[in-house]
Short mmCIF file of C-alpha atoms in Angstrom, two decimals:
data_model
loop_
_atom_site.label_atom_id
_atom_site.label_comp_id
_atom_site.label_asym_id
_atom_site.label_seq_id
_atom_site.Cartn_x
_atom_site.Cartn_y
_atom_site.Cartn_z
CA MET A 36 1.30 28.65 32.13
CA ALA A 37 1.32 26.89 28.80
CA SER A 38 3.89 28.28 26.41
CA PHE A 39 2.35 26.82 23.27
CA PHE A 40 -0.89 25.26 22.11
CA GLY A 41 -1.35 21.64 23.10
CA GLU A 42 1.22 21.69 25.88
CA VAL A 43 0.41 19.21 28.64
CA LEU A 44 1.01 20.93 31.95
CA PRO A 45 2.54 19.02 34.87
CA PRO A 46 0.26 18.76 37.94
CA ARG A 47 2.42 21.18 39.95
CA SER A 48 1.66 24.00 37.54
CA ARG A 49 -2.07 23.79 38.14
CA ILE A 50 -4.32 24.54 41.10
CA LEU A 51 -6.12 21.33 41.99
CA ASP A 52 -9.79 21.45 42.97
CA ASP A 53 -11.74 18.61 44.57
CA GLU A 54 -12.57 17.02 41.21
CA ASP A 55 -8.88 16.99 40.23
CA LEU A 56 -7.98 15.27 43.50
CA ASP A 57 -10.72 12.67 43.04
CA ALA A 58 -9.45 11.97 39.50
CA MET A 59 -5.88 11.54 40.73
CA GLU A 60 -7.03 8.99 43.31
CA GLU A 61 -8.58 6.83 40.60
CA GLY A 62 -6.44 4.08 39.12
CA PHE A 63 -4.54 4.79 35.94
CA CYS A 64 -2.03 2.98 33.76
CA GLU A 65 1.62 3.96 34.16
CA GLU A 66 3.03 1.47 31.66
CA PHE A 67 1.96 0.49 28.18
CA LYS A 68 3.20 -2.20 25.81
CA VAL A 69 2.67 -3.19 22.19
CA THR A 70 1.61 -6.72 21.30
CA SER A 71 3.26 -8.20 18.21
CA PRO A 72 5.19 -4.97 17.56
CA PRO A 73 5.64 -4.38 13.81
CA GLU A 74 8.81 -3.04 12.24
CA LEU A 75 9.39 0.64 12.91
CA GLU A 76 7.37 2.85 10.57
CA LYS A 77 9.63 4.93 8.32
CA ASN A 78 7.10 7.00 6.39
CA LEU A 79 3.77 7.95 7.97
CA LEU A 80 2.28 7.39 11.44
CA ILE A 81 -1.36 8.40 11.91
CA VAL A 82 -2.74 8.54 15.45
CA CYS A 83 -6.53 8.60 15.83
CA GLU A 84 -7.80 9.91 19.16
CA GLY A 85 -11.48 9.04 19.64
CA SER A 86 -14.11 7.21 17.64
CA LEU A 87 -14.61 9.66 14.74
CA PRO A 88 -10.99 9.62 13.48
CA GLY A 89 -10.92 5.87 14.00
CA VAL A 90 -13.95 5.34 11.77
CA TYR A 91 -12.62 7.76 9.15
CA THR A 92 -9.22 6.10 8.77
CA GLN A 93 -10.85 2.70 8.35
CA LEU A 94 -12.57 4.15 5.29
CA CYS A 95 -9.14 4.90 3.81
CA PHE A 96 -7.88 1.33 3.58
CA ASN A 97 -9.41 -1.94 2.47
CA ASN A 98 -9.44 -5.37 4.07
CA ILE A 99 -6.62 -4.75 6.52
CA GLN A 100 -6.87 -6.32 9.96
CA ALA A 101 -5.22 -4.99 13.08
CA CYS A 102 -1.67 -6.32 13.40
CA GLY A 103 -1.26 -5.45 17.06
CA GLU A 104 -2.64 -3.74 20.13
CA ILE A 105 -1.46 -1.29 22.75
CA LEU A 106 -2.12 -2.66 26.23
CA GLY A 107 -2.02 -0.91 29.57
CA LYS A 108 -1.93 -2.57 32.97
CA SER A 109 -4.51 -1.36 35.49
CA SER A 110 -5.30 -3.08 38.80
CA ASP A 111 -3.40 -6.19 37.69
CA LYS A 112 -5.51 -6.39 34.52
CA GLU A 113 -4.40 -5.66 30.97
CA VAL A 114 -6.67 -3.26 29.12
CA SER A 115 -6.62 -2.60 25.38
CA PHE A 116 -6.05 1.09 24.67
CA GLY A 117 -5.60 0.97 20.93
CA LYS A 118 -5.26 -1.04 17.74
CA ILE A 119 -2.46 -0.91 15.20
CA PHE A 120 -2.99 -1.19 11.45
CA ARG A 121 -0.12 -1.40 8.96
CA GLY A 122 0.03 -0.72 5.23
CA SER A 123 2.86 -0.67 2.72
CA ASN A 124 4.03 2.83 3.71
CA TRP A 125 1.90 3.84 6.69
CA THR A 126 0.87 2.84 10.20
CA VAL A 127 -2.43 3.80 11.83
CA VAL A 128 -3.03 3.67 15.58
CA THR A 129 -6.63 4.02 16.77
CA CYS A 130 -7.31 4.90 20.41
CA GLU A 131 -10.95 5.09 21.45
CA HIS A 132 -10.33 4.33 25.12
CA ASP A 133 -11.19 7.04 27.65
CA LEU A 134 -7.89 8.30 29.04
CA LYS A 135 -6.89 10.00 32.26
CA GLN A 136 -4.59 12.97 32.30
CA GLN A 137 -1.77 10.95 33.86
CA GLU A 138 -1.81 8.55 30.90
CA PHE A 139 -1.39 11.04 28.05
CA LEU A 140 2.41 11.32 27.97
CA ASN A 141 3.25 7.67 28.66
CA LEU A 142 0.82 6.43 26.03
CA GLY A 143 2.05 9.09 23.61
CA ASN A 144 5.66 7.96 24.06
CA THR A 145 4.63 4.33 23.56
CA ILE A 146 2.89 5.19 20.27
CA LEU A 147 5.86 7.22 19.04
CA GLY A 148 8.02 4.18 19.77
CA LEU A 149 6.42 2.59 16.69
CA MET A 150 8.18 5.02 14.33
CA ASP A 151 11.68 5.38 12.95
CA LYS A 152 13.61 8.58 12.39
CA GLY A 153 12.24 10.68 9.56
CA CYS A 154 8.68 9.37 9.91
CA GLN A 155 5.98 12.04 9.78
CA ILE A 156 3.21 12.05 12.40
CA ILE A 157 -0.43 12.97 11.81
CA CYS A 158 -2.75 13.26 14.83
CA LEU A 159 -6.50 13.30 14.28
CA THR A 160 -8.98 14.26 16.98
CA ALA A 161 -12.42 15.83 17.47
CA ARG A 162 -13.96 18.31 19.88
CA HIS A 163 -17.48 19.58 20.37
CA ILE A 164 -18.19 22.84 18.55
CA SER A 165 -19.08 24.48 21.88
CA GLU A 166 -15.37 24.35 22.77
CA PHE A 167 -14.36 26.43 19.76
CA ARG A 168 -13.67 30.07 20.58
CA VAL A 169 -13.65 32.68 17.83
CA GLU A 170 -14.86 36.27 17.51
CA GLU A 171 -17.00 35.57 14.47
CA MET A 172 -17.88 32.29 12.79
CA ILE A 173 -19.45 31.88 9.38
CA GLU A 174 -22.72 29.98 9.57
CA ASP A 175 -22.54 26.40 8.27
CA GLU A 176 -18.75 26.67 8.14
CA SER A 177 -16.96 23.36 8.63
CA VAL A 178 -14.64 24.06 11.54
CA VAL A 179 -11.36 22.22 11.07
CA ARG A 180 -8.15 23.58 12.51
CA CYS A 181 -4.54 22.47 12.87
CA LEU A 182 -1.37 22.80 14.90
CA SER A 183 2.06 21.54 13.89
CA SER A 184 5.66 21.33 15.00
CA LYS A 185 8.29 23.51 13.33
CA SER A 186 9.88 20.48 11.67
CA PHE A 187 6.67 19.53 9.85
CA PRO A 188 6.67 20.82 6.24
CA ALA A 189 4.91 24.18 6.01
CA THR A 190 1.37 23.98 4.64
CA ASP A 191 -1.70 26.17 4.31
CA ALA A 192 -4.01 23.21 3.73
CA VAL A 193 -5.86 23.81 7.02
CA LYS A 194 -6.37 26.96 9.06
CA ARG A 195 -4.26 27.22 12.18
CA LEU A 196 -6.06 27.03 15.53
CA GLU A 197 -6.76 30.55 16.71
CA ILE A 198 -6.03 32.10 20.08
CA PRO A 199 -7.40 31.56 22.75
CA ASN A 200 -8.26 27.94 21.85
CA LEU A 201 -6.23 25.27 23.63
CA LEU A 202 -6.17 21.50 23.30
CA THR A 203 -5.46 18.76 25.82
CA GLY A 204 -5.56 15.00 25.43
CA LEU A 205 -3.51 12.32 23.68
CA SER A 206 -3.04 14.25 20.41
CA ALA A 207 -1.88 17.35 22.28
CA ALA A 208 0.54 15.22 24.32
CA ILE A 209 2.02 13.67 21.16
CA LEU A 210 2.42 17.11 19.57
CA SER A 211 4.13 18.36 22.75
CA ILE A 212 6.58 15.44 22.67
CA ALA A 213 7.22 16.01 18.96
CA ILE A 214 7.99 19.71 19.53
CA VAL A 215 10.45 18.91 22.30
CA LYS A 216 12.17 16.17 20.28
CA GLY A 217 12.10 18.02 16.97
CA LEU A 218 9.82 15.50 15.26
CA PRO A 219 7.58 16.42 12.30
CA CYS A 220 4.01 16.35 13.62
CA PHE A 221 0.70 17.73 12.31
CA LEU A 222 -2.46 17.79 14.47
CA LEU A 223 -5.91 18.21 12.94
CA VAL A 224 -8.92 18.89 15.18
CA ASN A 225 -12.43 18.56 13.79
CA TYR A 226 -15.09 20.57 15.68
CA VAL A 227 -18.46 18.84 15.42
CA ASP A 228 -22.02 19.09 16.75
CA LEU A 229 -22.32 15.36 17.38
CA PHE A 230 -19.86 12.53 17.88
CA THR A 231 -21.92 10.21 15.70
CA PRO A 232 -19.96 9.12 12.60
CA ASP A 233 -21.74 10.21 9.44
CA SER A 234 -20.91 11.97 6.18
CA MET A 235 -21.02 15.39 7.86
CA THR A 236 -19.00 14.73 11.02
CA LEU A 237 -16.32 12.81 9.09
CA GLN A 238 -16.05 15.27 6.20
CA GLY A 239 -13.59 17.50 8.06
CA TYR A 240 -10.92 14.78 8.02
CA GLN A 241 -10.81 14.87 4.23
CA SER A 242 -8.49 17.87 4.63
CA ILE A 243 -5.57 15.63 5.51
CA PHE A 244 -5.36 14.53 1.87
CA LYS A 245 -4.19 18.04 1.03
CA LEU A 246 -0.94 17.09 2.78
CA LYS A 247 1.88 15.76 0.63
CA CYS A 248 2.64 12.87 2.99
CA LEU A 249 -0.94 11.56 2.57
CA GLN A 250 -0.90 12.05 -1.18
CA GLU A 251 2.28 9.99 -1.41
CA SER A 252 0.91 7.18 0.78
CA SER A 253 -1.12 4.17 -0.34
CA LEU A 254 -4.10 5.38 1.69
CA GLU A 255 -7.06 6.39 -0.46
CA LYS A 256 -9.25 9.46 0.01
CA PRO A 257 -12.74 8.02 0.48
CA ASN A 258 -16.16 9.10 -0.63
CA VAL A 259 -17.34 9.21 2.96
CA SER A 260 -21.05 8.69 2.39
CA GLU A 261 -20.61 5.81 -0.05
CA ALA A 262 -17.85 4.22 2.01
CA LEU A 263 -19.98 4.22 5.17
CA LYS A 264 -22.81 2.50 3.30
CA SER A 265 -20.61 -0.12 1.68
CA ARG A 266 -18.56 -0.91 4.79
CA GLN A 267 -21.55 -0.83 7.12
CA LEU A 268 -19.25 0.48 9.83
CA PHE A 269 -22.12 2.51 11.17
CA ARG A 270 -25.82 1.90 10.69
CA PRO A 271 -27.86 4.71 12.26
CA SER A 272 -31.61 4.40 12.69
CA ASN A 273 -32.55 7.95 11.78
CA ASN A 274 -29.47 9.71 10.43
CA LEU A 275 -30.07 11.82 7.31
CA TYR A 276 -26.37 12.28 6.52
CA ILE A 277 -25.06 8.72 6.18
#
């Protein structure tokens, strides 16, 4: 049984059904490497799991190209799992690749290998609103929740994820590693109706700029709607909220 939110359980602790066994038989990457690894990040490492956080963080910096990639080897082929962006006092890793359970911890450790001691970690992810469990929810409420390690500076910027909600995935794996190693880590999960990037689905990530480590960074809090239009990162055909 999981002892804390976000814990990644080893296979032995779970009962495997037929779908689990089929998934385990599929190929997965056991090793990951970083191309053109930058110097270790000393200040702020932001990990974006999925397309929504990836789009949002690109609105926070201007004219910066990826300085490296994270590659995994599968069936004798190298597959790109993520891109690395570097600023004056921050590093952003975007990972939009679909991951298998067996890849979470190894990829998480590879990403954390980009940081130096004292660096703070921010994980951004998204889940469908149907996965959110709460006794009563205010209509039209923007559902953004957080989890953090004990070594991350205390903050009330975002509501803590309520029981009985649990998270799995890359962000949860990184938080688990951070808790075990005593690293400062903050995880923000944005519950959305759609995974289409627009001014509504991305708005929840604005909460990270309530954190001191973001305020002290060179990243800029964007006007989401205007930034999407000017960057043309996403051009929907019939979206009212761009």
